[in-house]
Each structure stands twice: as C-alpha cells, then as structure tokens.
Amino acid sequence: MVEWTDAERSAIAGLWGKISVDEMGPQALARLLIVAPWTQRHFASFGNLSSPAAIMGNPKVAAHGRTVMGGLDRAVKNLDNIKAAYAQLSKLHSEKLHVDPDNFVLLADCITVCAAMKFGPSVFTPDVQEAWQKLLCVVVAALRRQYH
C-alpha cells in the first residue's frame, strides 16, 4: 500500500482540479504517438497517423486521449486503493489489447510534460511535480499488475 502525505493529497487534488481532461488528454496521447511512434501499432484502427499534424488532428486520438485522461479520475478518487481501482483495466490491457507495459511509463511522462507546459512553474512546482509523478508511478504499477 502506498502512503500519501497530506501535502501530496492536497497537491494532487489541487492540480487535478485545474486539469481539463478535454484539453490535456488529446495533447498527451498525441505527444505519445509522435515521440514514440512504435506505440502507434496499438491504434491502427484510428486512421491516419502518418504525421504529427495528422495525429494532432485525428478525432479518434483526441477521443481516446480524453478517455485515458478521464481514467486518472479513478486514481485521484481512490488514492488508498489504486491497485484495485485499476485491476480490470490492467487485465484488459494485458490479456486483450496486449499493450507493452512500458508504454504506460511513456504516456505518464507525456502527461507530466503536458501538465508542466500548461501550468508552468508557478503551479507545477517541484512539490506538485513530485506528488503528481508519484501518483502516475502508482497508476503505472497498477496497470502493469496483470502482466506475466
């Protein structure tokens, strides 16, 4: 079980309250597909992913980005049991979708970059970043749990 300080809980809740899932989700997933093009193989049904412009303008990328980012709400609301909150998603990504679990780390990094760019150093302080990255690390660990 992960221990959260009051300061970490506050930092996570404060940042999450400022995040627009509709804005940051598509940005983070598009960034992943651009900077780690090998991840595109999981999104063959999304249509044109041939260039950064195509990825950024792809409505299926945007929709799935919103879904992924919205899924972080599950972690924010279940800080004390993230492992259980993500058990079904872990199983889905492992057994049905066969997503390389290293991709979760890459996506978490892209989400962090997008948050830093959006909010800048006055909001995304080192303390906030520390709590946020701890949250994302716990989520990644929970998503990797069903992998053998």
CSV table of N, CA and C in Angstrom, one decimal:
chain,number,residue,atom,x,y,z
A,1,MET,N,0.8,-1.2,0.0
A,1,MET,CA,0.0,0.0,0.0
A,1,MET,C,0.9,1.2,0.0
A,2,VAL,N,0.4,2.2,-0.7
A,2,VAL,CA,1.2,3.5,-0.9
A,2,VAL,C,0.8,4.4,0.3
A,3,GLU,N,1.7,5.1,0.8
A,3,GLU,CA,1.4,6.1,1.9
A,3,GLU,C,1.4,7.4,1.2
A,4,TRP,N,0.4,8.2,1.5
A,4,TRP,CA,0.3,9.6,0.9
A,4,TRP,C,0.3,10.6,2.1
A,5,THR,N,1.1,11.6,2.0
A,5,THR,CA,1.1,12.6,3.0
A,5,THR,C,-0.1,13.6,2.7
A,6,ASP,N,-0.4,14.3,3.7
A,6,ASP,CA,-1.5,15.3,3.5
A,6,ASP,C,-1.1,16.3,2.4
A,7,ALA,N,0.2,16.7,2.3
A,7,ALA,CA,0.7,17.6,1.3
A,7,ALA,C,0.6,17.0,-0.1
A,8,GLU,N,0.9,15.7,-0.2
A,8,GLU,CA,0.7,15.0,-1.5
A,8,GLU,C,-0.7,15.0,-2.0
A,9,ARG,N,-1.6,14.6,-1.0
A,9,ARG,CA,-3.0,14.5,-1.4
A,9,ARG,C,-3.5,15.9,-1.8
A,10,SER,N,-3.1,16.9,-1.1
A,10,SER,CA,-3.5,18.3,-1.5
A,10,SER,C,-3.0,18.7,-2.8
A,11,ALA,N,-1.7,18.4,-3.1
A,11,ALA,CA,-1.1,18.8,-4.4
A,11,ALA,C,-1.8,18.1,-5.5
A,12,ILE,N,-2.1,16.8,-5.4
A,12,ILE,CA,-2.7,16.0,-6.4
A,12,ILE,C,-4.2,16.5,-6.7
A,13,ALA,N,-4.9,16.7,-5.6
A,13,ALA,CA,-6.3,17.2,-5.7
A,13,ALA,C,-6.3,18.6,-6.3
A,14,GLY,N,-5.3,19.5,-5.9
A,14,GLY,CA,-5.3,20.8,-6.5
A,14,GLY,C,-4.9,20.8,-7.9
A,15,LEU,N,-4.0,20.0,-8.3
A,15,LEU,CA,-3.6,20.0,-9.8
A,15,LEU,C,-4.7,19.4,-10.6
A,16,TRP,N,-5.3,18.3,-10.1
A,16,TRP,CA,-6.4,17.6,-10.8
A,16,TRP,C,-7.6,18.6,-11.0
A,17,GLY,N,-7.8,19.4,-10.0
A,17,GLY,CA,-8.9,20.4,-10.2
A,17,GLY,C,-8.7,21.4,-11.2
A,18,LYS,N,-7.5,21.6,-11.6
A,18,LYS,CA,-7.1,22.6,-12.7
A,18,LYS,C,-7.0,21.9,-14.1
A,19,ILE,N,-6.9,20.6,-14.1
A,19,ILE,CA,-6.7,19.9,-15.4
A,19,ILE,C,-8.0,19.8,-16.2
A,20,SER,N,-8.0,20.1,-17.5
A,20,SER,CA,-9.1,19.9,-18.4
A,20,SER,C,-8.8,18.6,-19.1
A,21,VAL,N,-9.6,17.6,-18.8
A,21,VAL,CA,-9.4,16.3,-19.5
A,21,VAL,C,-9.6,16.4,-21.0
A,22,ASP,N,-10.5,17.3,-21.4
A,22,ASP,CA,-10.7,17.5,-22.8
A,22,ASP,C,-9.6,18.2,-23.6
A,23,GLU,N,-8.8,18.9,-22.8
A,23,GLU,CA,-7.6,19.6,-23.4
A,23,GLU,C,-6.3,18.7,-23.3
A,24,MET,N,-6.0,18.3,-22.1
A,24,MET,CA,-4.8,17.6,-21.8
A,24,MET,C,-4.8,16.2,-22.3
A,25,GLY,N,-5.9,15.5,-22.3
A,25,GLY,CA,-5.9,14.1,-22.7
A,25,GLY,C,-5.5,13.9,-24.2
A,26,PRO,N,-6.1,14.7,-25.1
A,26,PRO,CA,-5.7,14.6,-26.5
A,26,PRO,C,-4.2,15.0,-26.7
A,27,GLN,N,-3.8,16.1,-26.0
A,27,GLN,CA,-2.4,16.5,-26.1
A,27,GLN,C,-1.4,15.4,-25.7
A,28,ALA,N,-1.7,14.8,-24.6
A,28,ALA,CA,-0.8,13.8,-24.1
A,28,ALA,C,-0.7,12.6,-24.9
A,29,LEU,N,-1.9,12.1,-25.4
A,29,LEU,CA,-1.9,10.9,-26.3
A,29,LEU,C,-1.2,11.2,-27.6
A,30,ALA,N,-1.5,12.4,-28.2
A,30,ALA,CA,-0.9,12.8,-29.4
A,30,ALA,C,0.6,12.8,-29.3
A,31,ARG,N,1.1,13.4,-28.2
A,31,ARG,CA,2.5,13.5,-27.9
A,31,ARG,C,3.1,12.1,-27.8
A,32,LEU,N,2.5,11.2,-27.2
A,32,LEU,CA,3.0,9.9,-27.1
A,32,LEU,C,3.1,9.3,-28.5
A,33,LEU,N,2.1,9.4,-29.3
A,33,LEU,CA,2.2,8.8,-30.7
A,33,LEU,C,3.2,9.4,-31.6
A,34,ILE,N,3.5,10.7,-31.3
A,34,ILE,CA,4.5,11.4,-32.1
A,34,ILE,C,5.9,11.1,-31.6
A,35,VAL,N,6.2,11.2,-30.3
A,35,VAL,CA,7.5,11.0,-29.8
A,35,VAL,C,7.9,9.5,-29.6
A,36,ALA,N,6.9,8.6,-29.6
A,36,ALA,CA,7.2,7.2,-29.5
A,36,ALA,C,6.3,6.5,-30.6
A,37,PRO,N,6.7,6.7,-31.9
A,37,PRO,CA,5.9,6.2,-33.0
A,37,PRO,C,5.6,4.7,-32.9
A,38,TRP,N,6.4,3.9,-32.3
A,38,TRP,CA,6.2,2.5,-32.2
A,38,TRP,C,4.9,2.2,-31.5
A,39,THR,N,4.4,3.1,-30.7
A,39,THR,CA,3.1,2.9,-29.9
A,39,THR,C,1.9,3.0,-30.8
A,40,GLN,N,2.1,3.5,-32.0
A,40,GLN,CA,1.0,3.6,-33.0
A,40,GLN,C,0.4,2.3,-33.4
A,41,ARG,N,1.2,1.2,-33.2
A,41,ARG,CA,0.7,-0.1,-33.6
A,41,ARG,C,-0.6,-0.5,-32.9
A,42,HIS,N,-0.8,0.1,-31.7
A,42,HIS,CA,-2.0,-0.2,-30.9
A,42,HIS,C,-3.2,0.6,-31.4
A,43,PHE,N,-3.0,1.5,-32.3
A,43,PHE,CA,-4.1,2.4,-32.7
A,43,PHE,C,-4.3,2.3,-34.2
A,44,ALA,N,-4.1,1.2,-34.8
A,44,ALA,CA,-4.2,1.0,-36.3
A,44,ALA,C,-5.6,1.4,-36.8
A,45,SER,N,-6.6,1.2,-35.9
A,45,SER,CA,-8.0,1.5,-36.3
A,45,SER,C,-8.3,3.0,-36.3
A,46,PHE,N,-7.4,3.8,-35.9
A,46,PHE,CA,-7.6,5.2,-35.7
A,46,PHE,C,-7.5,6.0,-37.0
A,47,GLY,N,-7.0,5.3,-38.1
A,47,GLY,CA,-6.9,6.0,-39.3
A,47,GLY,C,-5.5,6.6,-39.5
A,48,ASN,N,-5.5,7.8,-40.1
A,48,ASN,CA,-4.3,8.5,-40.5
A,48,ASN,C,-3.4,8.9,-39.3
A,49,LEU,N,-2.3,8.3,-39.1
A,49,LEU,CA,-1.3,8.7,-38.1
A,49,LEU,C,0.0,8.9,-38.7
A,50,SER,N,0.0,9.4,-39.9
A,50,SER,CA,1.2,9.4,-40.7
A,50,SER,C,2.2,10.6,-40.5
A,51,SER,N,1.7,11.6,-39.7
A,51,SER,CA,2.5,12.8,-39.4
A,51,SER,C,2.0,13.4,-38.1
A,52,PRO,N,2.8,14.2,-37.5
A,52,PRO,CA,2.4,14.9,-36.3
A,52,PRO,C,1.1,15.7,-36.6
A,53,ALA,N,1.0,16.4,-37.7
A,53,ALA,CA,-0.3,17.1,-38.0
A,53,ALA,C,-1.5,16.2,-38.1
A,54,ALA,N,-1.3,15.0,-38.7
A,54,ALA,CA,-2.4,14.1,-38.8
A,54,ALA,C,-2.8,13.5,-37.5
A,55,ILE,N,-1.8,13.3,-36.6
A,55,ILE,CA,-2.1,12.8,-35.3
A,55,ILE,C,-2.8,13.8,-34.4
A,56,MET,N,-2.3,15.1,-34.5
A,56,MET,CA,-2.9,16.1,-33.7
A,56,MET,C,-4.3,16.4,-34.1
A,57,GLY,N,-4.6,16.2,-35.4
A,57,GLY,CA,-6.0,16.5,-35.9
A,57,GLY,C,-6.9,15.3,-35.9
A,58,ASN,N,-6.4,14.1,-35.5
A,58,ASN,CA,-7.2,12.9,-35.5
A,58,ASN,C,-8.3,12.9,-34.4
A,59,PRO,N,-9.5,12.8,-34.8
A,59,PRO,CA,-10.6,12.8,-33.7
A,59,PRO,C,-10.6,11.6,-32.9
A,60,LYS,N,-10.1,10.5,-33.4
A,60,LYS,CA,-10.1,9.2,-32.6
A,60,LYS,C,-9.0,9.3,-31.6
A,61,VAL,N,-7.9,9.9,-31.9
A,61,VAL,CA,-6.8,10.1,-31.0
A,61,VAL,C,-7.3,11.1,-29.8
A,62,ALA,N,-8.0,12.1,-30.2
A,62,ALA,CA,-8.5,13.1,-29.2
A,62,ALA,C,-9.5,12.4,-28.3
A,63,ALA,N,-10.4,11.6,-28.9
A,63,ALA,CA,-11.4,10.9,-28.0
A,63,ALA,C,-10.8,9.9,-27.1
A,64,HIS,N,-9.8,9.2,-27.5
A,64,HIS,CA,-9.2,8.2,-26.7
A,64,HIS,C,-8.3,8.9,-25.6
A,65,GLY,N,-7.7,10.0,-26.0
A,65,GLY,CA,-6.9,10.8,-25.0
A,65,GLY,C,-7.8,11.3,-23.9
A,66,ARG,N,-9.0,11.7,-24.2
A,66,ARG,CA,-9.9,12.2,-23.2
A,66,ARG,C,-10.3,11.0,-22.3
A,67,THR,N,-10.5,9.8,-22.9
A,67,THR,CA,-10.8,8.6,-22.1
A,67,THR,C,-9.7,8.3,-21.1
A,68,VAL,N,-8.5,8.3,-21.7
A,68,VAL,CA,-7.3,7.9,-20.8
A,68,VAL,C,-7.2,8.9,-19.7
A,69,MET,N,-7.2,10.2,-20.0
A,69,MET,CA,-7.0,11.2,-19.0
A,69,MET,C,-8.2,11.2,-18.0
A,70,GLY,N,-9.4,11.0,-18.5
A,70,GLY,CA,-10.5,10.9,-17.6
A,70,GLY,C,-10.4,9.7,-16.6
A,71,GLY,N,-9.7,8.6,-17.1
A,71,GLY,CA,-9.4,7.5,-16.3
A,71,GLY,C,-8.6,7.8,-15.1
A,72,LEU,N,-7.8,8.8,-15.1
A,72,LEU,CA,-7.0,9.2,-14.0
A,72,LEU,C,-7.9,9.7,-12.8
A,73,ASP,N,-9.1,10.1,-13.1
A,73,ASP,CA,-10.0,10.5,-12.0
A,73,ASP,C,-10.2,9.3,-11.1
A,74,ARG,N,-10.2,8.1,-11.6
A,74,ARG,CA,-10.3,6.9,-10.8
A,74,ARG,C,-9.2,6.8,-9.7
A,75,ALA,N,-8.0,7.2,-10.1
A,75,ALA,CA,-6.8,7.2,-9.2
A,75,ALA,C,-7.0,8.3,-8.2
A,76,VAL,N,-7.3,9.5,-8.6
A,76,VAL,CA,-7.5,10.6,-7.7
A,76,VAL,C,-8.5,10.3,-6.6
A,77,LYS,N,-9.6,9.7,-7.0
A,77,LYS,CA,-10.7,9.4,-6.1
A,77,LYS,C,-10.4,8.1,-5.3
A,78,ASN,N,-9.4,7.3,-5.6
A,78,ASN,CA,-9.1,6.1,-4.9
A,78,ASN,C,-7.6,6.0,-4.5
A,79,LEU,N,-7.1,7.1,-4.0
A,79,LEU,CA,-5.7,7.1,-3.7
A,79,LEU,C,-5.2,6.0,-2.8
A,80,ASP,N,-6.1,5.5,-1.9
A,80,ASP,CA,-5.8,4.5,-1.0
A,80,ASP,C,-5.9,3.1,-1.5
A,81,ASN,N,-6.4,2.9,-2.7
A,81,ASN,CA,-6.6,1.6,-3.3
A,81,ASN,C,-6.5,1.7,-4.8
A,82,ILE,N,-5.5,2.3,-5.3
A,82,ILE,CA,-5.3,2.4,-6.8
A,82,ILE,C,-5.2,1.1,-7.4
A,83,LYS,N,-4.5,0.1,-6.8
A,83,LYS,CA,-4.3,-1.2,-7.4
A,83,LYS,C,-5.7,-1.9,-7.7
A,84,ALA,N,-6.6,-1.8,-6.8
A,84,ALA,CA,-7.9,-2.4,-7.0
A,84,ALA,C,-8.7,-1.6,-8.1
A,85,ALA,N,-8.6,-0.3,-8.0
A,85,ALA,CA,-9.3,0.6,-8.9
A,85,ALA,C,-8.9,0.3,-10.4
A,86,TYR,N,-7.7,-0.1,-10.6
A,86,TYR,CA,-7.2,-0.4,-12.0
A,86,TYR,C,-7.1,-1.8,-12.4
A,87,ALA,N,-7.6,-2.7,-11.5
A,87,ALA,CA,-7.5,-4.2,-11.8
A,87,ALA,C,-8.1,-4.6,-13.1
A,88,GLN,N,-9.3,-4.1,-13.4
A,88,GLN,CA,-9.9,-4.5,-14.7
A,88,GLN,C,-9.2,-3.9,-15.9
A,89,LEU,N,-8.8,-2.7,-15.8
A,89,LEU,CA,-8.0,-2.0,-16.9
A,89,LEU,C,-6.7,-2.7,-17.1
A,90,SER,N,-6.0,-3.2,-16.1
A,90,SER,CA,-4.8,-3.9,-16.2
A,90,SER,C,-5.0,-5.2,-16.9
A,91,LYS,N,-6.1,-5.9,-16.6
A,91,LYS,CA,-6.4,-7.2,-17.2
A,91,LYS,C,-6.7,-6.9,-18.7
A,92,LEU,N,-7.5,-5.9,-19.0
A,92,LEU,CA,-7.9,-5.6,-20.4
A,92,LEU,C,-6.6,-5.3,-21.2
A,93,HIS,N,-5.8,-4.4,-20.7
A,93,HIS,CA,-4.6,-4.1,-21.5
A,93,HIS,C,-3.6,-5.2,-21.6
A,94,SER,N,-3.5,-6.1,-20.6
A,94,SER,CA,-2.6,-7.2,-20.7
A,94,SER,C,-3.1,-8.3,-21.6
A,95,GLU,N,-4.4,-8.8,-21.3
A,95,GLU,CA,-4.9,-10.0,-21.9
A,95,GLU,C,-5.6,-9.8,-23.2
A,96,LYS,N,-6.2,-8.7,-23.4
A,96,LYS,CA,-7.0,-8.5,-24.7
A,96,LYS,C,-6.2,-7.6,-25.6
A,97,LEU,N,-5.8,-6.4,-25.1
A,97,LEU,CA,-5.1,-5.4,-26.0
A,97,LEU,C,-3.6,-5.7,-26.2
A,98,HIS,N,-3.0,-6.4,-25.3
A,98,HIS,CA,-1.6,-6.8,-25.4
A,98,HIS,C,-0.7,-5.5,-25.6
A,99,VAL,N,-1.0,-4.5,-24.8
A,99,VAL,CA,-0.2,-3.3,-24.8
A,99,VAL,C,1.1,-3.5,-24.0
A,100,ASP,N,2.2,-3.1,-24.6
A,100,ASP,CA,3.5,-3.2,-24.0
A,100,ASP,C,3.4,-2.3,-22.7
A,101,PRO,N,3.7,-2.9,-21.5
A,101,PRO,CA,3.5,-2.2,-20.3
A,101,PRO,C,4.5,-1.0,-20.2
A,102,ASP,N,5.6,-1.0,-20.9
A,102,ASP,CA,6.5,0.2,-20.9
A,102,ASP,C,5.8,1.4,-21.5
A,103,ASN,N,4.8,1.2,-22.3
A,103,ASN,CA,4.1,2.3,-22.9
A,103,ASN,C,3.3,3.2,-21.9
A,104,PHE,N,3.0,2.5,-20.7
A,104,PHE,CA,2.3,3.3,-19.7
A,104,PHE,C,3.2,4.3,-19.1
A,105,VAL,N,4.5,3.9,-19.0
A,105,VAL,CA,5.5,4.9,-18.4
A,105,VAL,C,5.7,6.0,-19.4
A,106,LEU,N,5.7,5.7,-20.7
A,106,LEU,CA,5.9,6.8,-21.7
A,106,LEU,C,4.7,7.7,-21.7
A,107,LEU,N,3.5,7.2,-21.6
A,107,LEU,CA,2.3,8.0,-21.5
A,107,LEU,C,2.3,8.9,-20.3
A,108,ALA,N,2.7,8.3,-19.1
A,108,ALA,CA,2.8,9.1,-17.9
A,108,ALA,C,3.7,10.2,-18.0
A,109,ASP,N,4.9,10.0,-18.7
A,109,ASP,CA,5.8,11.1,-18.9
A,109,ASP,C,5.2,12.2,-19.8
A,110,CYS,N,4.5,11.7,-20.8
A,110,CYS,CA,3.8,12.7,-21.7
A,110,CYS,C,2.8,13.5,-21.0
A,111,ILE,N,2.0,12.9,-20.1
A,111,ILE,CA,1.0,13.6,-19.3
A,111,ILE,C,1.7,14.6,-18.4
A,112,THR,N,2.9,14.3,-17.8
A,112,THR,CA,3.6,15.2,-16.9
A,112,THR,C,4.1,16.4,-17.7
A,113,VAL,N,4.7,16.1,-18.9
A,113,VAL,CA,5.2,17.2,-19.8
A,113,VAL,C,4.0,18.1,-20.1
A,114,CYS,N,2.9,17.6,-20.5
A,114,CYS,CA,1.8,18.5,-20.8
A,114,CYS,C,1.3,19.3,-19.6
A,115,ALA,N,1.3,18.7,-18.4
A,115,ALA,CA,0.9,19.5,-17.2
A,115,ALA,C,1.9,20.6,-17.0
A,116,ALA,N,3.2,20.3,-17.1
A,116,ALA,CA,4.2,21.3,-16.9
A,116,ALA,C,4.1,22.4,-17.9
A,117,MET,N,3.9,22.1,-19.1
A,117,MET,CA,3.8,23.1,-20.1
A,117,MET,C,2.5,24.0,-19.9
A,118,LYS,N,1.4,23.4,-19.5
A,118,LYS,CA,0.2,24.1,-19.3
A,118,LYS,C,0.2,25.0,-18.1
A,119,PHE,N,0.7,24.5,-17.0
A,119,PHE,CA,0.6,25.3,-15.8
A,119,PHE,C,1.9,26.1,-15.4
A,120,GLY,N,3.0,25.7,-16.0
A,120,GLY,CA,4.2,26.4,-15.7
A,120,GLY,C,4.7,26.3,-14.2
A,121,PRO,N,5.8,26.9,-13.9
A,121,PRO,CA,6.5,26.7,-12.6
A,121,PRO,C,5.7,27.3,-11.4
A,122,SER,N,4.8,28.2,-11.7
A,122,SER,CA,4.1,28.8,-10.5
A,122,SER,C,3.1,27.8,-10.0
A,123,VAL,N,2.5,27.0,-10.8
A,123,VAL,CA,1.5,26.0,-10.4
A,123,VAL,C,2.2,24.6,-10.3
A,124,PHE,N,2.9,24.2,-11.3
A,124,PHE,CA,3.6,22.9,-11.4
A,124,PHE,C,4.9,23.0,-10.7
A,125,THR,N,4.9,23.3,-9.4
A,125,THR,CA,6.1,23.4,-8.6
A,125,THR,C,6.8,22.1,-8.4
A,126,PRO,N,8.0,22.1,-8.0
A,126,PRO,CA,8.7,20.8,-7.7
A,126,PRO,C,7.9,19.9,-6.7
A,127,ASP,N,7.3,20.5,-5.7
A,127,ASP,CA,6.5,19.7,-4.8
A,127,ASP,C,5.2,19.1,-5.5
A,128,VAL,N,4.6,19.9,-6.3
A,128,VAL,CA,3.4,19.4,-7.0
A,128,VAL,C,3.9,18.3,-8.0
A,129,GLN,N,5.0,18.5,-8.7
A,129,GLN,CA,5.5,17.5,-9.6
A,129,GLN,C,5.8,16.2,-8.9
A,130,GLU,N,6.4,16.3,-7.8
A,130,GLU,CA,6.8,15.1,-7.0
A,130,GLU,C,5.5,14.3,-6.7
A,131,ALA,N,4.5,14.9,-6.2
A,131,ALA,CA,3.3,14.2,-5.9
A,131,ALA,C,2.6,13.7,-7.1
A,132,TRP,N,2.6,14.5,-8.2
A,132,TRP,CA,1.9,14.1,-9.4
A,132,TRP,C,2.7,12.9,-10.0
A,133,GLN,N,4.0,12.9,-10.1
A,133,GLN,CA,4.7,11.8,-10.6
A,133,GLN,C,4.6,10.5,-9.7
A,134,LYS,N,4.5,10.7,-8.4
A,134,LYS,CA,4.3,9.6,-7.5
A,134,LYS,C,2.9,8.9,-7.9
A,135,LEU,N,1.9,9.8,-8.1
A,135,LEU,CA,0.6,9.3,-8.5
A,135,LEU,C,0.7,8.5,-9.8
A,136,LEU,N,1.3,9.0,-10.8
A,136,LEU,CA,1.4,8.4,-12.1
A,136,LEU,C,2.2,7.1,-12.0
A,137,CYS,N,3.2,7.1,-11.1
A,137,CYS,CA,4.0,5.8,-10.9
A,137,CYS,C,3.2,4.7,-10.3
A,138,VAL,N,2.3,5.1,-9.4
A,138,VAL,CA,1.4,4.1,-8.7
A,138,VAL,C,0.4,3.6,-9.7
A,139,VAL,N,-0.1,4.5,-10.6
A,139,VAL,CA,-1.1,4.1,-11.6
A,139,VAL,C,-0.4,3.1,-12.6
A,140,VAL,N,0.8,3.5,-13.0
A,140,VAL,CA,1.5,2.6,-13.9
A,140,VAL,C,1.8,1.2,-13.3
A,141,ALA,N,2.2,1.2,-12.1
A,141,ALA,CA,2.4,-0.1,-11.4
A,141,ALA,C,1.1,-0.9,-11.3
A,142,ALA,N,0.0,-0.2,-11.1
A,142,ALA,CA,-1.3,-0.9,-11.0
A,142,ALA,C,-1.7,-1.4,-12.4
A,143,LEU,N,-1.4,-0.7,-13.4
A,143,LEU,CA,-1.8,-1.1,-14.8
A,143,LEU,C,-0.9,-2.3,-15.2
A,144,ARG,N,0.3,-2.4,-14.7
A,144,ARG,CA,1.3,-3.4,-15.0
A,144,ARG,C,1.0,-4.7,-14.2
A,145,ARG,N,0.2,-4.6,-13.2
A,145,ARG,CA,0.0,-5.7,-12.3
A,145,ARG,C,-0.4,-7.0,-12.9
A,146,GLN,N,-1.2,-7.1,-13.9
A,146,GLN,CA,-1.7,-8.3,-14.5
A,146,GLN,C,-0.8,-8.9,-15.5
A,147,TYR,N,0.3,-8.2,-15.8
A,147,TYR,CA,1.3,-8.8,-16.8
A,147,TYR,C,2.1,-9.9,-16.2
A,148,HIS,N,2.4,-10.9,-17.0
A,148,HIS,CA,3.1,-12.0,-16.5
A,148,HIS,C,4.5,-12.0,-17.0
